[in-house]
PDB file of C-alpha atoms in Angstrom:
ATOM      1  CA  MET H   1     -20.254 -18.430 -24.249  1.00 54.00           C
ATOM      2  CA  SER H   2     -21.800 -15.135 -23.118  1.00 61.00           C
ATOM      3  CA  ASN H   3     -22.834 -16.692 -19.807  1.00 80.00           C
ATOM      4  CA  ARG H   4     -19.304 -17.733 -18.979  1.00 88.00           C
ATOM      5  CA  LYS H   5     -17.506 -15.988 -16.139  1.00 94.00           C
ATOM      6  CA  LYS H   6     -14.350 -14.104 -17.119  1.00 95.00           C
ATOM      7  CA  LEU H   7     -10.983 -15.201 -15.793  1.00 97.00           C
ATOM      8  CA  LEU H   8      -7.607 -13.485 -16.218  1.00 97.00           C
ATOM      9  CA  LEU H   9      -4.576 -15.769 -15.981  1.00 96.00           C
ATOM     10  CA  LEU H  10      -1.184 -14.121 -15.408  1.00 96.00           C
ATOM     11  CA  TYR H  11       1.862 -16.373 -15.516  1.00 93.00           C
ATOM     12  CA  ASN H  12       5.588 -15.892 -15.113  1.00 89.00           C
ATOM     13  CA  PRO H  13       7.330 -18.109 -17.696  1.00 86.00           C
ATOM     14  CA  ARG H  14      10.664 -17.859 -15.812  1.00 79.00           C
ATOM     15  CA  SER H  15       9.534 -18.740 -12.286  1.00 72.00           C
ATOM     16  CA  GLY H  16      10.393 -22.016 -10.600  1.00 59.00           C
ATOM     17  CA  ARG H  17      12.070 -24.286 -13.075  1.00 58.00           C
ATOM     18  CA  ALA H  18      10.498 -22.524 -16.073  1.00 57.00           C
ATOM     19  CA  GLN H  19       8.144 -25.462 -16.639  1.00 68.00           C
ATOM     20  CA  ILE H  20       4.800 -23.747 -16.118  1.00 77.00           C
ATOM     21  CA  ALA H  21       4.249 -23.146 -19.855  1.00 76.00           C
ATOM     22  CA  ARG H  22       3.805 -26.912 -20.254  1.00 80.00           C
ATOM     23  CA  SER H  23       0.722 -26.780 -18.017  1.00 86.00           C
ATOM     24  CA  LEU H  24      -1.041 -23.913 -19.797  1.00 90.00           C
ATOM     25  CA  ASP H  25      -3.077 -26.150 -22.111  1.00 90.00           C
ATOM     26  CA  ILE H  26      -4.253 -28.221 -19.144  1.00 91.00           C
ATOM     27  CA  PHE H  27      -5.206 -25.027 -17.308  1.00 94.00           C
ATOM     28  CA  PHE H  28      -7.228 -23.840 -20.312  1.00 92.00           C
ATOM     29  CA  GLN H  29      -9.089 -27.128 -20.537  1.00 94.00           C
ATOM     30  CA  LYS H  30      -9.872 -27.151 -16.817  1.00 96.00           C
ATOM     31  CA  PHE H  31     -11.070 -23.542 -16.772  1.00 96.00           C
ATOM     32  CA  CYS H  32     -13.224 -23.936 -19.883  1.00 95.00           C
ATOM     33  CA  LYS H  33     -14.825 -27.172 -18.662  1.00 95.00           C
ATOM     34  CA  ALA H  34     -15.654 -25.416 -15.389  1.00 96.00           C
ATOM     35  CA  GLY H  35     -17.510 -22.622 -17.218  1.00 95.00           C
ATOM     36  CA  TRP H  36     -14.827 -19.927 -17.320  1.00 96.00           C
ATOM     37  CA  GLU H  37     -13.721 -17.792 -20.253  1.00 95.00           C
ATOM     38  CA  PRO H  38      -9.956 -17.424 -19.723  1.00 95.00           C
ATOM     39  CA  THR H  39      -7.690 -14.645 -20.989  1.00 95.00           C
ATOM     40  CA  VAL H  40      -3.958 -15.177 -20.574  1.00 94.00           C
ATOM     41  CA  TYR H  41      -1.010 -12.785 -20.302  1.00 94.00           C
ATOM     42  CA  PRO H  42       2.630 -13.760 -19.809  1.00 93.00           C
ATOM     43  CA  ILE H  43       4.614 -11.598 -17.410  1.00 92.00           C
ATOM     44  CA  LEU H  44       7.580 -10.285 -19.373  1.00 89.00           C
ATOM     45  CA  GLU H  45      10.206  -7.578 -18.964  1.00 85.00           C
ATOM     46  CA  GLY H  46       8.381  -4.241 -19.090  1.00 84.00           C
ATOM     47  CA  MET H  47       4.985  -5.932 -18.719  1.00 88.00           C
ATOM     48  CA  ASP H  48       4.449  -6.896 -15.086  1.00 90.00           C
ATOM     49  CA  ALA H  49       1.233  -7.936 -13.372  1.00 93.00           C
ATOM     50  CA  GLU H  50       0.460  -4.421 -12.137  1.00 93.00           C
ATOM     51  CA  SER H  51       0.682  -2.871 -15.606  1.00 93.00           C
ATOM     52  CA  ILE H  52      -1.396  -5.686 -17.132  1.00 94.00           C
ATOM     53  CA  LEU H  53      -4.143  -5.215 -14.553  1.00 94.00           C
ATOM     54  CA  ARG H  54      -4.025  -1.456 -15.066  1.00 91.00           C
ATOM     55  CA  GLU H  55      -4.349  -1.805 -18.849  1.00 89.00           C
ATOM     56  CA  THR H  56      -7.190  -4.326 -18.596  1.00 85.00           C
ATOM     57  CA  ALA H  57      -9.115  -2.425 -15.917  1.00 77.00           C
ATOM     58  CA  GLY H  58     -11.970  -1.789 -18.372  1.00 69.00           C
ATOM     59  CA  THR H  59     -12.677  -5.524 -18.584  1.00 80.00           C
ATOM     60  CA  ARG H  60     -14.621  -6.892 -15.656  1.00 86.00           C
ATOM     61  CA  TYR H  61     -12.957 -10.124 -14.563  1.00 94.00           C
ATOM     62  CA  ASP H  62     -14.615 -12.333 -11.969  1.00 95.00           C
ATOM     63  CA  LEU H  63     -11.338 -14.000 -11.021  1.00 97.00           C
ATOM     64  CA  VAL H  64      -7.645 -13.200 -11.466  1.00 97.00           C
ATOM     65  CA  VAL H  65      -5.294 -16.184 -11.251  1.00 97.00           C
ATOM     66  CA  CYS H  66      -1.550 -15.620 -10.991  1.00 95.00           C
ATOM     67  CA  CYS H  67       0.956 -18.362 -11.630  1.00 93.00           C
ATOM     68  CA  GLY H  68       4.512 -17.771 -10.440  1.00 89.00           C
ATOM     69  CA  GLY H  69       6.534 -17.236  -7.302  1.00 84.00           C
ATOM     70  CA  ASP H  70       6.095 -14.883  -4.363  1.00 82.00           C
ATOM     71  CA  GLY H  71       7.237 -11.920  -6.477  1.00 84.00           C
ATOM     72  CA  THR H  72       4.546 -12.589  -9.096  1.00 89.00           C
ATOM     73  CA  LEU H  73       1.948 -12.778  -6.350  1.00 91.00           C
ATOM     74  CA  HIS H  74       3.267  -9.521  -4.855  1.00 91.00           C
ATOM     75  CA  HIS H  75       2.800  -7.558  -8.081  1.00 92.00           C
ATOM     76  CA  THR H  76      -0.590  -9.125  -8.774  1.00 95.00           C
ATOM     77  CA  MET H  77      -1.872  -8.145  -5.337  1.00 94.00           C
ATOM     78  CA  ASN H  78      -0.595  -4.594  -5.778  1.00 93.00           C
ATOM     79  CA  GLY H  79      -2.443  -4.393  -9.082  1.00 94.00           C
ATOM     80  CA  LEU H  80      -5.651  -5.660  -7.501  1.00 94.00           C
ATOM     81  CA  MET H  81      -5.351  -3.167  -4.640  1.00 92.00           C
ATOM     82  CA  GLN H  82      -5.519  -0.338  -7.167  1.00 89.00           C
ATOM     83  CA  MET H  83      -8.842  -1.559  -8.575  1.00 88.00           C
ATOM     84  CA  GLU H  84     -12.309  -0.687  -7.374  1.00 83.00           C
ATOM     85  CA  ASN H  85     -14.228  -3.816  -6.413  1.00 87.00           C
ATOM     86  CA  ALA H  86     -11.220  -6.052  -7.030  1.00 91.00           C
ATOM     87  CA  PRO H  87     -12.046  -9.569  -8.265  1.00 95.00           C
ATOM     88  CA  ASP H  88     -11.155 -12.641  -6.249  1.00 96.00           C
ATOM     89  CA  LEU H  89      -7.604 -13.944  -6.484  1.00 97.00           C
ATOM     90  CA  GLY H  90      -6.381 -17.434  -7.266  1.00 97.00           C
ATOM     91  CA  TYR H  91      -2.751 -18.516  -6.873  1.00 95.00           C
ATOM     92  CA  ILE H  92      -0.892 -21.317  -8.628  1.00 94.00           C
ATOM     93  CA  PRO H  93       2.562 -21.352  -6.960  1.00 90.00           C
ATOM     94  CA  SER H  94       5.464 -22.179  -9.248  1.00 84.00           C
ATOM     95  CA  GLY H  95       8.394 -20.338  -7.673  1.00 65.00           C
ATOM     96  CA  SER H  96      11.481 -21.693  -5.929  1.00 60.00           C
ATOM     97  CA  THR H  97      10.390 -21.241  -2.306  1.00 62.00           C
ATOM     98  CA  ASN H  98       6.708 -20.155  -2.149  1.00 69.00           C
ATOM     99  CA  ASP H  99       6.507 -19.081   1.504  1.00 71.00           C
ATOM    100  CA  PHE H 100       2.959 -17.785   1.112  1.00 79.00           C
ATOM    101  CA  ALA H 101       1.717 -21.063  -0.341  1.00 80.00           C
ATOM    102  CA  SER H 102       3.491 -23.030   2.398  1.00 76.00           C
ATOM    103  CA  SER H 103       1.686 -21.038   5.087  1.00 74.00           C
ATOM    104  CA  LEU H 104      -1.689 -22.066   3.662  1.00 79.00           C
ATOM    105  CA  ASN H 105      -0.664 -25.603   2.691  1.00 80.00           C
ATOM    106  CA  LEU H 106      -1.600 -24.825  -0.897  1.00 85.00           C
ATOM    107  CA  ALA H 107      -0.845 -27.494  -3.481  1.00 85.00           C
ATOM    108  CA  LYS H 108       2.589 -27.013  -5.056  1.00 80.00           C
ATOM    109  CA  GLU H 109       1.834 -29.183  -8.098  1.00 87.00           C
ATOM    110  CA  PRO H 110       0.326 -26.841 -10.760  1.00 88.00           C
ATOM    111  CA  GLU H 111      -2.608 -28.997 -11.821  1.00 90.00           C
ATOM    112  CA  ALA H 112      -3.593 -29.710  -8.217  1.00 93.00           C
ATOM    113  CA  ALA H 113      -3.357 -25.985  -7.417  1.00 93.00           C
ATOM    114  CA  CYS H 114      -5.609 -25.246 -10.392  1.00 95.00           C
ATOM    115  CA  ASP H 115      -8.164 -27.785  -9.141  1.00 96.00           C
ATOM    116  CA  LEU H 116      -8.007 -26.222  -5.680  1.00 95.00           C
ATOM    117  CA  ILE H 117      -8.999 -22.859  -7.168  1.00 96.00           C
ATOM    118  CA  LEU H 118     -11.852 -24.340  -9.211  1.00 96.00           C
ATOM    119  CA  ASN H 119     -13.229 -26.267  -6.240  1.00 95.00           C
ATOM    120  CA  GLY H 120     -12.370 -23.735  -3.549  1.00 95.00           C
ATOM    121  CA  THR H 121     -14.138 -20.819  -1.921  1.00 95.00           C
ATOM    122  CA  PRO H 122     -13.052 -17.190  -1.387  1.00 96.00           C
ATOM    123  CA  HIS H 123     -11.302 -16.547   1.933  1.00 94.00           C
ATOM    124  CA  PRO H 124     -10.591 -13.007   3.184  1.00 93.00           C
ATOM    125  CA  ILE H 125      -6.897 -12.297   3.738  1.00 91.00           C
ATOM    126  CA  ASP H 126      -4.975  -9.462   5.362  1.00 93.00           C
ATOM    127  CA  VAL H 127      -2.377  -7.522   3.419  1.00 94.00           C
ATOM    128  CA  GLY H 128       0.430  -5.310   4.651  1.00 95.00           C
ATOM    129  CA  ASP H 129       0.646  -1.602   3.889  1.00 96.00           C
ATOM    130  CA  PHE H 130       4.214  -0.315   3.499  1.00 96.00           C
ATOM    131  CA  SER H 131       3.849   3.434   2.898  1.00 89.00           C
ATOM    132  CA  GLY H 132       1.215   2.832   0.242  1.00 86.00           C
ATOM    133  CA  GLU H 133       2.685  -0.296  -1.334  1.00 89.00           C
ATOM    134  CA  THR H 134       1.087  -3.627  -0.588  1.00 90.00           C
ATOM    135  CA  PHE H 135       2.891  -6.781   0.456  1.00 92.00           C
ATOM    136  CA  CYS H 136       1.180 -10.106   0.887  1.00 88.00           C
ATOM    137  CA  TYR H 137       3.456 -11.935   3.277  1.00 85.00           C
ATOM    138  CA  VAL H 138       6.674 -10.167   4.346  1.00 87.00           C
ATOM    139  CA  ALA H 139       8.521  -6.859   4.584  1.00 93.00           C
ATOM    140  CA  ALA H 140      12.102  -7.207   5.792  1.00 90.00           C
ATOM    141  CA  PHE H 141      15.398  -5.408   6.271  1.00 93.00           C
ATOM    142  CA  GLY H 142      18.849  -6.574   7.268  1.00 88.00           C
ATOM    143  CA  ALA H 143      21.052  -9.535   6.431  1.00 80.00           C
ATOM    144  CA  PHE H 144      19.579 -11.915   3.848  1.00 66.00           C
ATOM    145  CA  SER H 145      16.650  -9.577   3.053  1.00 65.00           C
ATOM    146  CA  ALA H 146      18.152  -8.776  -0.357  1.00 59.00           C
ATOM    147  CA  VAL H 147      19.062 -12.371  -1.107  1.00 52.00           C
ATOM    148  CA  SER H 148      15.802 -13.327  -2.813  1.00 56.00           C
ATOM    149  CA  TYR H 149      15.906 -10.529  -5.377  1.00 52.00           C
ATOM    150  CA  GLU H 150      19.685 -10.629  -5.892  1.00 56.00           C
ATOM    151  CA  THR H 151      19.966 -14.405  -6.315  1.00 55.00           C
ATOM    152  CA  PRO H 152      20.121 -15.208 -10.059  1.00 63.00           C
ATOM    153  CA  GLN H 153      16.912 -16.795 -11.390  1.00 57.00           C
ATOM    154  CA  GLU H 154      18.905 -19.649 -12.921  1.00 63.00           C
ATOM    155  CA  MET H 155      20.350 -20.470  -9.486  1.00 52.00           C
ATOM    156  CA  LYS H 156      16.877 -20.396  -7.901  1.00 51.00           C
ATOM    157  CA  ASN H 157      15.538 -22.699 -10.634  1.00 53.00           C
ATOM    158  CA  ALA H 158      18.351 -25.196 -10.196  1.00 52.00           C
ATOM    159  CA  MET H 159      18.626 -25.264  -6.402  1.00 45.00           C
ATOM    160  CA  GLY H 160      15.395 -23.908  -4.916  1.00 49.00           C
ATOM    161  CA  HIS H 161      15.614 -22.834  -1.256  1.00 45.00           C
ATOM    162  CA  LEU H 162      19.233 -23.973  -0.999  1.00 44.00           C
ATOM    163  CA  ALA H 163      20.133 -21.157  -3.401  1.00 49.00           C
ATOM    164  CA  TYR H 164      18.942 -18.554  -0.886  1.00 48.00           C
ATOM    165  CA  ILE H 165      20.996 -20.107   1.894  1.00 44.00           C
ATOM    166  CA  ILE H 166      24.171 -20.288  -0.204  1.00 47.00           C
ATOM    167  CA  GLU H 167      23.767 -16.743  -1.497  1.00 53.00           C
ATOM    168  CA  GLY H 168      22.968 -15.483   2.012  1.00 51.00           C
ATOM    169  CA  ILE H 169      26.098 -17.021   3.511  1.00 44.00           C
ATOM    170  CA  ARG H 170      28.193 -15.645   0.668  1.00 52.00           C
ATOM    171  CA  GLN H 171      26.858 -12.103   1.184  1.00 54.00           C
ATOM    172  CA  LEU H 172      27.052 -11.907   4.971  1.00 53.00           C
ATOM    173  CA  PRO H 173      30.123  -9.866   5.977  1.00 54.00           C
ATOM    174  CA  LEU H 174      31.551 -10.110   9.471  1.00 57.00           C
ATOM    175  CA  GLY H 175      30.135  -7.444  11.778  1.00 75.00           C
ATOM    176  CA  GLN H 176      27.120  -6.614   9.611  1.00 83.00           C
ATOM    177  CA  LYS H 177      24.517  -4.661  11.585  1.00 91.00           C
ATOM    178  CA  TYR H 178      21.523  -2.402  11.017  1.00 94.00           C
ATOM    179  CA  PRO H 179      20.894   0.176  13.767  1.00 97.00           C
ATOM    180  CA  ALA H 180      17.159   0.854  14.111  1.00 98.00           C
ATOM    181  CA  ARG H 181      14.405   1.822  16.509  1.00 98.00           C
ATOM    182  CA  VAL H 182      11.408  -0.535  16.277  1.00 98.00           C
ATOM    183  CA  GLU H 183       8.133   0.400  17.973  1.00 97.00           C
ATOM    184  CA  ALA H 184       5.383  -2.208  18.353  1.00 95.00           C
ATOM    185  CA  ASN H 185       2.729  -3.036  20.946  1.00 91.00           C
ATOM    186  CA  GLY H 186       3.835  -0.074  23.062  1.00 92.00           C
ATOM    187  CA  GLN H 187       7.347  -1.533  23.266  1.00 95.00           C
ATOM    188  CA  VAL H 188      10.515   0.063  21.909  1.00 97.00           C
ATOM    189  CA  PHE H 189      13.487  -1.962  20.669  1.00 96.00           C
ATOM    190  CA  GLU H 190      16.490   0.227  19.903  1.00 97.00           C
ATOM    191  CA  GLU H 191      19.283  -2.069  18.816  1.00 95.00           C
ATOM    192  CA  ASP H 192      21.814  -2.996  16.193  1.00 96.00           C
ATOM    193  CA  PHE H 193      19.796  -5.613  14.335  1.00 94.00           C
ATOM    194  CA  LEU H 194      20.971  -8.397  12.088  1.00 87.00           C
ATOM    195  CA  PHE H 195      17.527  -8.952  10.567  1.00 87.00           C
ATOM    196  CA  CYS H 196      13.893  -7.914  10.996  1.00 90.00           C
ATOM    197  CA  SER H 197      10.850  -9.303   9.211  1.00 88.00           C
ATOM    198  CA  ILE H 198       7.234  -8.149   9.439  1.00 92.00           C
ATOM    199  CA  SER H 199       5.203 -10.990   8.048  1.00 87.00           C
ATOM    200  CA  ASN H 200       1.747 -12.423   7.514  1.00 86.00           C
ATOM    201  CA  THR H 201       3.025 -15.979   7.180  1.00 74.00           C
ATOM    202  CA  THR H 202       4.680 -18.690   9.195  1.00 68.00           C
ATOM    203  CA  TYR H 203       7.443 -19.304   6.627  1.00 67.00           C
ATOM    204  CA  ILE H 204      10.419 -17.083   5.781  1.00 61.00           C
ATOM    205  CA  GLY H 205      12.794 -18.276   3.071  1.00 57.00           C
ATOM    206  CA  GLY H 206      11.180 -21.707   3.166  1.00 57.00           C
ATOM    207  CA  ILE H 207      11.846 -22.154   6.896  1.00 60.00           C
ATOM    208  CA  PRO H 208       8.904 -22.383   9.344  1.00 65.00           C
ATOM    209  CA  LEU H 209       8.944 -19.676  11.998  1.00 62.00           C
ATOM    210  CA  ASP H 210       7.441 -21.550  14.904  1.00 58.00           C
ATOM    211  CA  ARG H 211       5.710 -24.873  15.427  1.00 53.00           C
ATOM    212  CA  GLY H 212       3.264 -23.145  17.740  1.00 55.00           C
ATOM    213  CA  VAL H 213       2.155 -20.401  15.323  1.00 53.00           C
ATOM    214  CA  ASP H 214      -0.791 -21.332  13.115  1.00 51.00           C
ATOM    215  CA  ALA H 215      -1.030 -19.633   9.729  1.00 45.00           C
ATOM    216  CA  SER H 216      -3.916 -17.216   9.962  1.00 68.00           C
ATOM    217  CA  LEU H 217      -3.993 -14.690   7.188  1.00 72.00           C
ATOM    218  CA  ASP H 218      -7.127 -12.939   8.436  1.00 80.00           C
ATOM    219  CA  ASP H 219      -6.411 -12.322  12.136  1.00 86.00           C
ATOM    220  CA  GLY H 220      -5.396  -8.678  11.642  1.00 90.00           C
ATOM    221  CA  LYS H 221      -1.919  -9.325  13.072  1.00 90.00           C
ATOM    222  CA  PHE H 222       1.661  -9.435  11.839  1.00 89.00           C
ATOM    223  CA  GLU H 223       4.383 -11.757  13.106  1.00 87.00           C
ATOM    224  CA  VAL H 224       7.431  -9.533  13.727  1.00 91.00           C
ATOM    225  CA  LEU H 225      10.772 -11.344  13.966  1.00 87.00           C
ATOM    226  CA  LEU H 226      13.661  -9.362  15.478  1.00 92.00           C
ATOM    227  CA  ILE H 227      17.222 -10.742  15.420  1.00 87.00           C
ATOM    228  CA  LYS H 228      19.878  -8.798  17.290  1.00 91.00           C
ATOM    229  CA  ALA H 229      23.277  -8.383  15.587  1.00 88.00           C
ATOM    230  CA  PRO H 230      25.876 -10.583  17.298  1.00 85.00           C
ATOM    231  CA  SER H 231      28.913  -8.840  18.777  1.00 84.00           C
ATOM    232  CA  ASN H 232      31.099 -11.947  18.725  1.00 81.00           C
ATOM    233  CA  MET H 233      31.252 -15.484  17.368  1.00 77.00           C
ATOM    234  CA  MET H 234      29.735 -16.955  20.528  1.00 82.00           C
ATOM    235  CA  GLU H 235      26.610 -14.788  20.113  1.00 82.00           C
ATOM    236  CA  ALA H 236      26.454 -15.664  16.429  1.00 80.00           C
ATOM    237  CA  ASN H 237      26.470 -19.366  17.291  1.00 78.00           C
ATOM    238  CA  THR H 238      23.788 -18.794  19.919  1.00 82.00           C
ATOM    239  CA  ILE H 239      21.566 -17.009  17.408  1.00 80.00           C
ATOM    240  CA  ALA H 240      22.022 -19.809  14.877  1.00 75.00           C
ATOM    241  CA  ALA H 241      21.092 -22.380  17.505  1.00 78.00           C
ATOM    242  CA  LYS H 242      18.016 -20.402  18.594  1.00 79.00           C
ATOM    243  CA  LEU H 243      16.818 -20.092  14.999  1.00 73.00           C
ATOM    244  CA  LEU H 244      17.330 -23.789  14.314  1.00 69.00           C
ATOM    245  CA  ALA H 245      15.372 -24.602  17.477  1.00 76.00           C
ATOM    246  CA  ARG H 246      12.779 -21.951  16.579  1.00 76.00           C
ATOM    247  CA  ASP H 247      13.204 -20.385  20.004  1.00 82.00           C
ATOM    248  CA  PHE H 248      11.918 -16.833  19.552  1.00 81.00           C
ATOM    249  CA  GLN H 249      11.741 -15.551  23.118  1.00 84.00           C
ATOM    250  CA  ASN H 250      15.289 -14.737  24.199  1.00 88.00           C
ATOM    251  CA  PRO H 251      17.571 -11.675  24.280  1.00 89.00           C
ATOM    252  CA  GLN H 252      18.887 -12.318  20.753  1.00 89.00           C
ATOM    253  CA  VAL H 253      15.719 -13.399  18.926  1.00 87.00           C
ATOM    254  CA  GLN H 254      12.148 -12.265  19.574  1.00 90.00           C
ATOM    255  CA  LEU H 255       8.799 -12.840  17.884  1.00 87.00           C
ATOM    256  CA  LEU H 256       5.986 -10.303  18.381  1.00 89.00           C
ATOM    257  CA  HIS H 257       2.360 -10.171  17.250  1.00 89.00           C
ATOM    258  CA  THR H 258       0.972  -6.759  16.325  1.00 93.00           C
ATOM    259  CA  ASP H 259      -1.051  -4.877  13.714  1.00 94.00           C
ATOM    260  CA  ARG H 260       1.285  -1.878  13.418  1.00 96.00           C
ATOM    261  CA  VAL H 261       5.058  -1.389  13.448  1.00 97.00           C
ATOM    262  CA  THR H 262       7.084   1.812  13.127  1.00 97.00           C
ATOM    263  CA  VAL H 263      10.765   1.576  12.239  1.00 98.00           C
ATOM    264  CA  ARG H 264      13.270   4.455  12.234  1.00 98.00           C
ATOM    265  CA  PHE H 265      16.866   4.387  10.978  1.00 98.00           C
ATOM    266  CA  PRO H 266      19.760   6.854  11.287  1.00 98.00           C
ATOM    267  CA  LYS H 267      20.187   6.592   7.501  1.00 97.00           C
ATOM    268  CA  PRO H 268      18.121   5.219   4.572  1.00 97.00           C
ATOM    269  CA  THR H 269      18.014   1.437   4.727  1.00 96.00           C
ATOM    270  CA  ALA H 270      16.961  -1.060   2.048  1.00 94.00           C
ATOM    271  CA  TRP H 271      13.874  -3.254   2.462  1.00 95.00           C
ATOM    272  CA  SER H 272      12.516  -6.205   0.563  1.00 90.00           C
ATOM    273  CA  LEU H 273       8.773  -6.739   0.053  1.00 92.00           C
ATOM    274  CA  ASP H 274       7.747 -10.330  -0.714  1.00 87.00           C
ATOM    275  CA  GLY H 275      11.281 -10.936  -1.951  1.00 80.00           C
ATOM    276  CA  GLU H 276      11.251  -7.893  -4.246  1.00 84.00           C
ATOM    277  CA  PHE H 277      13.320  -4.735  -3.710  1.00 88.00           C
ATOM    278  CA  GLY H 278      11.157  -2.344  -1.677  1.00 91.00           C
ATOM    279  CA  GLY H 279      13.329   0.782  -1.749  1.00 93.00           C
ATOM    280  CA  GLU H 280      15.345   2.577   0.942  1.00 96.00           C
ATOM    281  CA  VAL H 281      13.663   4.492   3.782  1.00 96.00           C
ATOM    282  CA  SER H 282      14.671   6.321   6.951  1.00 98.00           C
ATOM    283  CA  GLU H 283      11.275   5.875   8.615  1.00 97.00           C
ATOM    284  CA  VAL H 284       8.250   3.754   7.839  1.00 97.00           C
ATOM    285  CA  THR H 285       5.042   2.645   9.512  1.00 97.00           C
ATOM    286  CA  VAL H 286       3.860  -0.774   8.424  1.00 97.00           C
ATOM    287  CA  GLN H 287       0.284  -1.730   9.206  1.00 96.00           C
ATOM    288  CA  VAL H 288      -2.283  -4.417   8.504  1.00 95.00           C
ATOM    289  CA  GLN H 289      -5.181  -3.870   6.131  1.00 93.00           C
ATOM    290  CA  HIS H 290      -7.604  -6.396   7.561  1.00 92.00           C
ATOM    291  CA  ASP H 291      -9.470  -8.749   5.171  1.00 91.00           C
ATOM    292  CA  ARG H 292      -8.515  -6.553   2.217  1.00 91.00           C
ATOM    293  CA  LEU H 293      -8.624  -9.179  -0.559  1.00 93.00           C
ATOM    294  CA  LYS H 294     -10.207 -12.577  -1.138  1.00 95.00           C
ATOM    295  CA  LEU H 295      -8.099 -15.592  -2.030  1.00 95.00           C
ATOM    296  CA  VAL H 296      -9.785 -18.664  -3.497  1.00 96.00           C
ATOM    297  CA  TYR H 297      -8.592 -22.025  -2.188  1.00 93.00           C
TER     298      TYR H 297
END
């Protein structure tokens, strides 16, 4: 037993359809047969992944595996970023949408995802720095950016991605706009925006960004999606059509590639980070930390 490598498994019992607990015994058997010594912690109210990793920092784990949705992954990565010589990361997706997993074509079935970790190799991945907080796949402001953390968990479990769409439509008031100045690649976009996302993924809310954009989580670049606020119903219909067609090079919708973005607002504006509430800011510079962690798959 002393020669076994140490593995920390963090799981969110409420993510997805709350079925992950049924797979825990299978996970244990697989890890033990593969030569690992697993320790498990459930993620509960008042005991998130960051606090667990902070409290267990004295134990040297060779691998940290998180099982949950994008929010669980977000907090796990932030906990790892605070550690010296962070261990490798494994991810068993069990949330409702799992944009990050979709970008990498990771297995969505828990046992298959576990096997992928056991048989995989560490790959370096970029992470985003949002004024000192890490995000793994997206920072966003504007319409729909709060939907993922305001949609009730029970609704996510029952309806998956459709829940985000329904909640987003319900929340979108007529004339909603977010005035901002966005600086990237030497360009300045000063507009009333409907939505802006700064992402290291090709999926947002379960929808692929662009058929022509390959998921590359270690290229040192963000994909920045800018959607201009429509001034009338005709523009709103045009934007909807452009998004459905994934046409991102037009006056209403643009997609940029950059490693650094600065955004300024006339008043504090709310952001979401990996679907979690990211606070309100008047100015922020978001930048890539290249190859900062290693993900096993």
